[in-house]
Tab-separated table of C-alpha atoms in Angstrom:
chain	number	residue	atom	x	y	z
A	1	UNK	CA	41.715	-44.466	-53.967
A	2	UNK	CA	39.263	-44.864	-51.117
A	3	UNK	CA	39.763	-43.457	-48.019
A	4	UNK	CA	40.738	-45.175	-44.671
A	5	UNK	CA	37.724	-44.903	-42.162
A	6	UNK	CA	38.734	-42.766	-39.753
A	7	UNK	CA	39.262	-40.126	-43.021
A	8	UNK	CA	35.927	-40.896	-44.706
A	9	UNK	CA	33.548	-40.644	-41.167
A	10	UNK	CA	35.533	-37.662	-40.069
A	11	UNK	CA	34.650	-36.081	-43.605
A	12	UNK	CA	30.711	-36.809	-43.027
A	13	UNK	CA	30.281	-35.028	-40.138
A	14	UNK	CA	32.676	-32.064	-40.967
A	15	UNK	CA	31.501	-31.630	-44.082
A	16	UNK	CA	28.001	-31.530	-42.907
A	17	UNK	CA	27.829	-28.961	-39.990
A	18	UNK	CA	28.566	-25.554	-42.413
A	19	UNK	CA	25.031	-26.798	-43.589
A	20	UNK	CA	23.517	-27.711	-40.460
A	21	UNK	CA	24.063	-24.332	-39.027
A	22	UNK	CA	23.206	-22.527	-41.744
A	23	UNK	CA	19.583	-23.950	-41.590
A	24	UNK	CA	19.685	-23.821	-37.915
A	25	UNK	CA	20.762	-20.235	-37.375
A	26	UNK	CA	19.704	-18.309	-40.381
A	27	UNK	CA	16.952	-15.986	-40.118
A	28	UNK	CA	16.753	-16.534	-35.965
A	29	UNK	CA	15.984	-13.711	-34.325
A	30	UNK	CA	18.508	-11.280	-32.346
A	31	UNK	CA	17.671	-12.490	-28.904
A	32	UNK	CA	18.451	-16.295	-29.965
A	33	UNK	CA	21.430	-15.584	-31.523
A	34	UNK	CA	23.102	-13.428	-28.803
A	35	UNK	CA	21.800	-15.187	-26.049
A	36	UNK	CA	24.528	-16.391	-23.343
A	37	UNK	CA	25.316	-18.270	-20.373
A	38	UNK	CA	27.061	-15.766	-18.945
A	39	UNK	CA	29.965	-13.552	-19.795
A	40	UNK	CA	32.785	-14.596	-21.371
A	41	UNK	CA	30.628	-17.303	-22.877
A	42	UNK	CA	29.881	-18.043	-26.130
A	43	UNK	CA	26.416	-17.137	-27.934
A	44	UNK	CA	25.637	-18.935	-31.159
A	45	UNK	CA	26.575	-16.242	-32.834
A	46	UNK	CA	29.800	-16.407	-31.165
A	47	UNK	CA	30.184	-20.145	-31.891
A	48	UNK	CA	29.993	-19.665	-35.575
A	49	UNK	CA	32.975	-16.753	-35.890
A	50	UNK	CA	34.855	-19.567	-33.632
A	51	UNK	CA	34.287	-21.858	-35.882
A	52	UNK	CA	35.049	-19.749	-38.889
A	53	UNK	CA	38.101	-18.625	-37.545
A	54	UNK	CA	38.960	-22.180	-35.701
A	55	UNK	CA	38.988	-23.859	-39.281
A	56	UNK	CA	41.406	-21.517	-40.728
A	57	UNK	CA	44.221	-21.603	-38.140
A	58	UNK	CA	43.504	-24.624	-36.159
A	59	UNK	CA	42.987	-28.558	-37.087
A	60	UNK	CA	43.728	-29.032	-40.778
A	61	UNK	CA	46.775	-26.754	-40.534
A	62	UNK	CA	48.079	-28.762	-37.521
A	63	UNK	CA	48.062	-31.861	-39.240
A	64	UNK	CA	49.670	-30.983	-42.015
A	65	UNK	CA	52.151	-29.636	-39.633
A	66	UNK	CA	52.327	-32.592	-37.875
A	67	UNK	CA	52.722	-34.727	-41.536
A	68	UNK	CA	56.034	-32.434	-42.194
A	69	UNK	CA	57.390	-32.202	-38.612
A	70	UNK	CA	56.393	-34.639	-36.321
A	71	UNK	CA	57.066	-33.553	-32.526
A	72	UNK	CA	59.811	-31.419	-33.577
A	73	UNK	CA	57.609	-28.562	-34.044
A	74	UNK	CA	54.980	-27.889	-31.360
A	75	UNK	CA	51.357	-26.331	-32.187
A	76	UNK	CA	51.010	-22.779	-32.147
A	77	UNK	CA	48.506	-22.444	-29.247
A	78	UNK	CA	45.051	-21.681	-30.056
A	79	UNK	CA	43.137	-18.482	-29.303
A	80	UNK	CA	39.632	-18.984	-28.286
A	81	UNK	CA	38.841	-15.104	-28.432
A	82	UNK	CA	40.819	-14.064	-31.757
A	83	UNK	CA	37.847	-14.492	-33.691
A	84	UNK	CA	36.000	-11.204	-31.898
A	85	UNK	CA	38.850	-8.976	-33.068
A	86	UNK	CA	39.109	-10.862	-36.240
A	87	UNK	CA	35.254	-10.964	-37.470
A	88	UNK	CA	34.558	-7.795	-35.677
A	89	UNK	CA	30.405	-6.785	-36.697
A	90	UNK	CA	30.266	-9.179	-39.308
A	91	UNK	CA	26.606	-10.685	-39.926
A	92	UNK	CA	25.997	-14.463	-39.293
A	93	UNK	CA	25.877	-14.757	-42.875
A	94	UNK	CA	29.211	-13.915	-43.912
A	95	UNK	CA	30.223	-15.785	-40.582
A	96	UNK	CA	28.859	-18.854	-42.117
A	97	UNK	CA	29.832	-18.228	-45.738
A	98	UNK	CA	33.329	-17.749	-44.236
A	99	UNK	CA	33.298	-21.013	-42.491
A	100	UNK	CA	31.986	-23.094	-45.121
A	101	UNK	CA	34.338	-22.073	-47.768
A	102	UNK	CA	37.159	-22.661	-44.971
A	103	UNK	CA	35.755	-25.957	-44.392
A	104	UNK	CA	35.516	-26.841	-48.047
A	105	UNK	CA	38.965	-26.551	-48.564
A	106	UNK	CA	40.167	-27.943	-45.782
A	107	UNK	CA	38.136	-31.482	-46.605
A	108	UNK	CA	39.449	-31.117	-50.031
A	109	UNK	CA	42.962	-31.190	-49.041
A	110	UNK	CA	42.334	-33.853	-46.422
A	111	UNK	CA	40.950	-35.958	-49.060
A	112	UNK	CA	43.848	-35.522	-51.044
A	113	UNK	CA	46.328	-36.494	-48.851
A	114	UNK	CA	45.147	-39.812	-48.802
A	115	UNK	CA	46.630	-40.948	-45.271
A	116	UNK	CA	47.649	-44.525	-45.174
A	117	UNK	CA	47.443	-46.134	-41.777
A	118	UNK	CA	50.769	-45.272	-40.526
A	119	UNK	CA	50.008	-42.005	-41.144
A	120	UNK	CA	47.425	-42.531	-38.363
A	121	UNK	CA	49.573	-43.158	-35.784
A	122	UNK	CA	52.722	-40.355	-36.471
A	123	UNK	CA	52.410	-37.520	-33.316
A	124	UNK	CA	52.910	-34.023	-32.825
A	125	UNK	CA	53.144	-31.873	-30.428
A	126	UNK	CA	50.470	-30.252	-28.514
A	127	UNK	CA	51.281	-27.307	-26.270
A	128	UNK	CA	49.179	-27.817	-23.452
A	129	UNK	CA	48.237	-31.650	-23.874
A	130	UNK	CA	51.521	-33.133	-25.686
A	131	UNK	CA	52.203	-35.925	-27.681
A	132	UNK	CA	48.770	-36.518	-29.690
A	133	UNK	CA	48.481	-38.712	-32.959
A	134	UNK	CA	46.670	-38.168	-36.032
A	135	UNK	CA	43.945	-40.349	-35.346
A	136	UNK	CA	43.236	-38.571	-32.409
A	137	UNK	CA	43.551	-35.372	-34.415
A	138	UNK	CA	41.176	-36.540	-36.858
A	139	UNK	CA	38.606	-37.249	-33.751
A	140	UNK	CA	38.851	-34.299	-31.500
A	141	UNK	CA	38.301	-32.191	-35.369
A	142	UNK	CA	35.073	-34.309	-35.579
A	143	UNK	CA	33.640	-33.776	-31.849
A	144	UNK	CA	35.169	-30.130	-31.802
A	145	UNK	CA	32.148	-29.668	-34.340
A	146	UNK	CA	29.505	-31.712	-32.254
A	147	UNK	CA	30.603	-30.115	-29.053
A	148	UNK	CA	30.282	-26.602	-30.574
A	149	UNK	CA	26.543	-27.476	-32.142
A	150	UNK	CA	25.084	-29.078	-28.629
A	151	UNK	CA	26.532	-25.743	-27.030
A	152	UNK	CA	24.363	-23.934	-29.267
A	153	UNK	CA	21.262	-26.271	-28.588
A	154	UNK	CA	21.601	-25.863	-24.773
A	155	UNK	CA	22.068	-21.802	-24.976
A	156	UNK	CA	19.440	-21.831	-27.272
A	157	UNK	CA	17.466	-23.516	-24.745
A	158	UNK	CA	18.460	-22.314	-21.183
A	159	UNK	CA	16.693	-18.959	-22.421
A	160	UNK	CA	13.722	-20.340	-21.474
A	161	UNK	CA	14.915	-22.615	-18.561
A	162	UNK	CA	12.294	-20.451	-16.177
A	163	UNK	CA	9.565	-20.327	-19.458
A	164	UNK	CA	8.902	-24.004	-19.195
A	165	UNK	CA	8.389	-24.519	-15.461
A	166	UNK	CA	7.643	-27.854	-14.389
A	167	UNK	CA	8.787	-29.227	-17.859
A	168	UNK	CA	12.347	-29.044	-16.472
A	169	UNK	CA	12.771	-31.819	-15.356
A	170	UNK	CA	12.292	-33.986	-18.479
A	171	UNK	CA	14.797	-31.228	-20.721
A	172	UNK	CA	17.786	-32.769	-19.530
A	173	UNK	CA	19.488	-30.198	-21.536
A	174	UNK	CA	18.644	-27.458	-19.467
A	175	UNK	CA	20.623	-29.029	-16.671
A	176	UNK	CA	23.746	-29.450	-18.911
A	177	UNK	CA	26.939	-27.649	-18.073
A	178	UNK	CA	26.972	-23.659	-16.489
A	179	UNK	CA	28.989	-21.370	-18.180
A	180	UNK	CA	30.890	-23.875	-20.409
A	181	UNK	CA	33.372	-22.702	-22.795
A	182	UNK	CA	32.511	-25.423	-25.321
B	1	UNK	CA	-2.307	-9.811	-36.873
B	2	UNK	CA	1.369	-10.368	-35.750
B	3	UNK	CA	1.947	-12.734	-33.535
B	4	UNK	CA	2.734	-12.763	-29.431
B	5	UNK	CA	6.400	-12.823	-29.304
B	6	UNK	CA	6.092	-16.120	-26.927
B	7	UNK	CA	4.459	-17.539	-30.383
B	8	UNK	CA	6.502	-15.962	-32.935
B	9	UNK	CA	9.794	-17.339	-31.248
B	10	UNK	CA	8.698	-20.431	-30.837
B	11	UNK	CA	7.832	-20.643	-34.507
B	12	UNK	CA	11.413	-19.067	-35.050
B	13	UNK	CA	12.849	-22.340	-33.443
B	14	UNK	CA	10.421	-25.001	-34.125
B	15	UNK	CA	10.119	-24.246	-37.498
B	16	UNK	CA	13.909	-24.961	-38.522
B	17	UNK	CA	14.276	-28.323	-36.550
B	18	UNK	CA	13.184	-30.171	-39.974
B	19	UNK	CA	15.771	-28.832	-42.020
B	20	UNK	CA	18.602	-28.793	-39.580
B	21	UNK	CA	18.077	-32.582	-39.090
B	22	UNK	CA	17.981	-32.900	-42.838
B	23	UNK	CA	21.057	-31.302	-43.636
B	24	UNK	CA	22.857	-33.056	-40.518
B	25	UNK	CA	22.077	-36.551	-40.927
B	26	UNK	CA	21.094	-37.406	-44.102
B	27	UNK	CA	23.251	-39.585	-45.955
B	28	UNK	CA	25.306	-40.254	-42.736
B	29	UNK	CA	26.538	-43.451	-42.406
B	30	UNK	CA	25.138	-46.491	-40.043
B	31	UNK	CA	27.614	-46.140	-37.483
B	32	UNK	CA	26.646	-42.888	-36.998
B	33	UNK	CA	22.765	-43.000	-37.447
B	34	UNK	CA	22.606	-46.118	-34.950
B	35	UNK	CA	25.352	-44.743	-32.338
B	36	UNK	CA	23.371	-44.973	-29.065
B	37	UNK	CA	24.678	-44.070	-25.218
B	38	UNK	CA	23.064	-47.769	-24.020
B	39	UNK	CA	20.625	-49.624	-23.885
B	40	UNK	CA	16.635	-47.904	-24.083
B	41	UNK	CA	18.613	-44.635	-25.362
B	42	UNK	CA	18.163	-42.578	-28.389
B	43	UNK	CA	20.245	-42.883	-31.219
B	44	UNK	CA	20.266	-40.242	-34.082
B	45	UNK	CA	17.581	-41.992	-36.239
B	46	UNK	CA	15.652	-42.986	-32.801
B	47	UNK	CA	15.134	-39.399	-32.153
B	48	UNK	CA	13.993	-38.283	-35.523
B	49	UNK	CA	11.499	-41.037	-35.319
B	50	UNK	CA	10.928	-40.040	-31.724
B	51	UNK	CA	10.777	-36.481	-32.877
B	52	UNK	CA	8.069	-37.610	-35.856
B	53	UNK	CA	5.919	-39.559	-33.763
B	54	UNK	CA	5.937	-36.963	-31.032
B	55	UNK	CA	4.959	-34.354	-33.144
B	56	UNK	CA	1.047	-35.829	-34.082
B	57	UNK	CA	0.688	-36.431	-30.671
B	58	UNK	CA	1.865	-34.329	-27.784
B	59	UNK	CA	2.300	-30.485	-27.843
B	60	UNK	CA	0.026	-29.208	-30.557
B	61	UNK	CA	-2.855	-31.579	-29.574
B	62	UNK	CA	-2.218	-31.043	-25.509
B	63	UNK	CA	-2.483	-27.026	-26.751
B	64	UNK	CA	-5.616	-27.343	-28.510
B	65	UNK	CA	-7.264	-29.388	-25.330
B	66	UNK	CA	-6.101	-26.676	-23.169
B	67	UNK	CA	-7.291	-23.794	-25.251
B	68	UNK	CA	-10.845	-26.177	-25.546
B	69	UNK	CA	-10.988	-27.830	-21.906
B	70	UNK	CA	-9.264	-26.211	-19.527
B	71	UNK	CA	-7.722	-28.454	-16.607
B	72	UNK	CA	-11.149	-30.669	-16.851
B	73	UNK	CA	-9.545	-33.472	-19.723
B	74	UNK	CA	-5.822	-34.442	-18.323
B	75	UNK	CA	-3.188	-34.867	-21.243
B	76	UNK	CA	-2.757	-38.535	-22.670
B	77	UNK	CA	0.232	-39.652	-20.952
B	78	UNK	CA	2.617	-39.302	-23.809
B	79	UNK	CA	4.521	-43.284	-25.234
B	80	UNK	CA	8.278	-42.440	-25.825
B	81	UNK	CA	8.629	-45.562	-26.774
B	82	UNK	CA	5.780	-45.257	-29.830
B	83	UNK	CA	7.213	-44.495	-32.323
B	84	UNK	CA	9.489	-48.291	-32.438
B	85	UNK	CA	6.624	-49.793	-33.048
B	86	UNK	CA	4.684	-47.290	-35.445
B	87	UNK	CA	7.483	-46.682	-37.378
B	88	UNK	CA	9.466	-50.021	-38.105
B	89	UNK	CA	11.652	-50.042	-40.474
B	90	UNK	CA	11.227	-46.735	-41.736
B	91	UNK	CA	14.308	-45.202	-43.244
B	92	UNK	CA	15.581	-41.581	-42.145
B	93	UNK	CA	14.523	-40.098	-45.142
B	94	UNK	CA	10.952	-41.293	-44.734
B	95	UNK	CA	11.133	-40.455	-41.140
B	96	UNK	CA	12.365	-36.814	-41.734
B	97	UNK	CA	9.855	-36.206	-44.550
B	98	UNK	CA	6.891	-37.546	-42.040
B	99	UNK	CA	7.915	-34.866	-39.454
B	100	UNK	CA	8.723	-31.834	-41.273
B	101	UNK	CA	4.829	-32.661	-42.785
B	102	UNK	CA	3.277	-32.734	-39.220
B	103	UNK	CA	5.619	-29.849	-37.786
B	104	UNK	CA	4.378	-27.128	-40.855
B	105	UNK	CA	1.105	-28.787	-40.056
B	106	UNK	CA	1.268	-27.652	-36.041
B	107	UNK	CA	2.719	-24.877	-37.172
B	108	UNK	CA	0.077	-23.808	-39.802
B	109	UNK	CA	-2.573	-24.677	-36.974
B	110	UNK	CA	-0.600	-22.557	-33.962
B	111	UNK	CA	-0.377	-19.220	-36.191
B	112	UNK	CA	-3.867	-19.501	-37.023
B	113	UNK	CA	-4.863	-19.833	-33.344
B	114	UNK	CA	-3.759	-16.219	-33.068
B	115	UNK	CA	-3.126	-16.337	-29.390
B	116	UNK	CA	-4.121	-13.508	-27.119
B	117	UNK	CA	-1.906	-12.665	-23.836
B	118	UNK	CA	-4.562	-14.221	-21.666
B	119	UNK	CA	-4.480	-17.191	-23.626
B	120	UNK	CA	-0.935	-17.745	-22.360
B	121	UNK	CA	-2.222	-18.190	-19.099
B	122	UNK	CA	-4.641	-20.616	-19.486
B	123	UNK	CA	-3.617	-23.528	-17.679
B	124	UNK	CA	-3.919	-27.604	-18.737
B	125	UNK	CA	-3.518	-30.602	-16.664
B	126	UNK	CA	-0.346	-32.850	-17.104
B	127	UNK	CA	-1.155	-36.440	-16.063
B	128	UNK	CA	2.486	-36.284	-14.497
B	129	UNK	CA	3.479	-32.972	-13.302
B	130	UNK	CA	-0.016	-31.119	-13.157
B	131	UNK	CA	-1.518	-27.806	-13.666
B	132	UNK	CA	0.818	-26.202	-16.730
B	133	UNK	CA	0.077	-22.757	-18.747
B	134	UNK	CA	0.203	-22.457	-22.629
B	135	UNK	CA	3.268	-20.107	-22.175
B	136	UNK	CA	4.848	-22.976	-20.356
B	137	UNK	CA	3.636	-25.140	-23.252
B	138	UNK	CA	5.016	-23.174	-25.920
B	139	UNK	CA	7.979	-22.869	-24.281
B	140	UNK	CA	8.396	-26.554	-23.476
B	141	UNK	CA	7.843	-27.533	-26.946
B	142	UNK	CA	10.614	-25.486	-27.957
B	143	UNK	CA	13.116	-27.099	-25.685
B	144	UNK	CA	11.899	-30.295	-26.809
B	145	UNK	CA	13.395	-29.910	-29.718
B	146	UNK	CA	16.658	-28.761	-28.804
B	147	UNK	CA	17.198	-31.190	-26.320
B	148	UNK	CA	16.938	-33.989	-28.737
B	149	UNK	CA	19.478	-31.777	-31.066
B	150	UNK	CA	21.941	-31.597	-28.226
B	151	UNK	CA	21.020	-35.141	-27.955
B	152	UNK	CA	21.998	-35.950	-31.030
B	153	UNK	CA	25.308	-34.416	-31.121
B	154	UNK	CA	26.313	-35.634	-27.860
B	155	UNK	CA	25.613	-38.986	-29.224
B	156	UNK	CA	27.465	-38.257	-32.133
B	157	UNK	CA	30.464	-37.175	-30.107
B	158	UNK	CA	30.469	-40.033	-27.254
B	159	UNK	CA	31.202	-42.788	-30.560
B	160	UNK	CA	34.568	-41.115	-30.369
B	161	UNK	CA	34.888	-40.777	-26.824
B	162	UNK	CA	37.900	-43.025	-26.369
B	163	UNK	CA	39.442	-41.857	-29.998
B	164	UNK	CA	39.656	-38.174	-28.771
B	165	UNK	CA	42.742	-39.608	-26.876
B	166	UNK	CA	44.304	-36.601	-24.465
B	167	UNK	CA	41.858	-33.734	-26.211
B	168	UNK	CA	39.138	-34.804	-24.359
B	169	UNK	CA	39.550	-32.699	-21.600
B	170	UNK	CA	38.472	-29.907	-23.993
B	171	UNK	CA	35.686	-31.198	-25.573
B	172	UNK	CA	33.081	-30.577	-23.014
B	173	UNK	CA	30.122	-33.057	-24.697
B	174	UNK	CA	32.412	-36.039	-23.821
B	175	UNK	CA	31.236	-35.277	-19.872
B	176	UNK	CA	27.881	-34.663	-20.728
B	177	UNK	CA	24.674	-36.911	-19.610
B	178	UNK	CA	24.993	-40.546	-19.527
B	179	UNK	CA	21.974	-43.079	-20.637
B	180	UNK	CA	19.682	-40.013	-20.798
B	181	UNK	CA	16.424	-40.320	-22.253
B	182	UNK	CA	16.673	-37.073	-23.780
């Protein structure tokens, strides 16, 4: 019944982050929470109706399409804005409730499908990047998460990229990416 | 009695760093506590321990010599190497539990302080990058922290580098720093 690896460390870092942003981000004031890099960006706010909406439409449902279909049936592309149409005004907190219930389930079911390892290596079909196995899958769900939490880190902190003057130069995070959409 | 907003969001930040390391990495597994960029970096558990150590020594102590002398007593050049040899062998847990103690401390102490505007521009003397102001101070401590949390999930992410196979391209941490120190 145990899990291969690349299952059981995927599942401790997924199944963590619901958690880590909801100690991270609730209660922060406006300002942190909306602040940007610049339009068309997202704030941390942002990143967490992303997420909620991401985990509903995007990895978990591709591998299970992927499971049933192979290549034969490409991805449906993903929309990186749907989620400000979708979650239009909702608070942080139902953002995050949203997402961790999403998240829940969608560990659950992983767990249950109890890959073997040649379910590792069977591929679908990526629109934009193409053939793409379930390992990788598995990988790019895990770092999808840590990408998304350092972006919030490094908005969080280029708000006061001028405040800390000379200190610049040993925040190395202040000098990370401009205007990234991750 | 309510705070200067340079104080109060500083507080807002600084005060959640404890929990949101909590809720990320405990109970993670070795491979991912001990993931490192190279050698002399940071790996998750080195920065909570760097983060511990850190916080008894450099920010709230450099404040309170500002607020008491001015640029006339230089900041102790600050060890970022401490805490390896302070804290040996200490698990996370005990590590986590010795820094969320210190930060309420600091924090306790900088609310108390009740800084006025013109305390903000009282200036200090960095042994490295000379004359800094508490609002740059403040400020720096702040982005301290998140640093080290986009630190830690770049770190996170970079184990799976290679794994992420052809989604890499969108997972902007992959490009991020390499062998940085924060």
């Amino acid at each position: 019944m145990s899990q291969l690896p690349e299952v059981s460390e995927a599942v401790e870092v997924l199944g963590r982050t619901p958690a880590l942003l909801e100690h991270w981000l609730t209660g922060l004031s406006e300002p942190w929470l909306h602040a940007r890099e610049g339009e068309g960006t997202y704030s941390p706010i942002d990143v967490v109706g992303h997420l909620a909406d991401n985990e509903e439409v995007d990895w978990m449902p591709r591998l299970e399409l992927v499971l049933e279909h192979g290549e034969s049936r490409p991805f449906t592309p993903y929309d990186r804005e749907a989620f400000r149409t979708r979650f239009v005004g909702w608070p942080l907190e139902r953002l995050l409730a949203r997402f961790g219930d999403a998240r829940r389930e969608n560990l659950d079911k992983l767990i249950e499908l109890r890959l073997r390892p040649a379910d590792l290596d069977r591929t679908g079909m990526h629109p934009a990047l193409g053939s793409v196995t379930v390992r990788q899958l598995l990988a790019g769900w895990t770092v999808h998460d840590l990408t998304h939490v350092a972006q919030v880190a490094r908005v969080l902190a280029k708000r006061y990229r001028d405040a800390v003057g000379p200190w610049r130069e040993y925040l190395g995070v202040l000098g990370d990416r401009e205007r990234a959409r991750t």
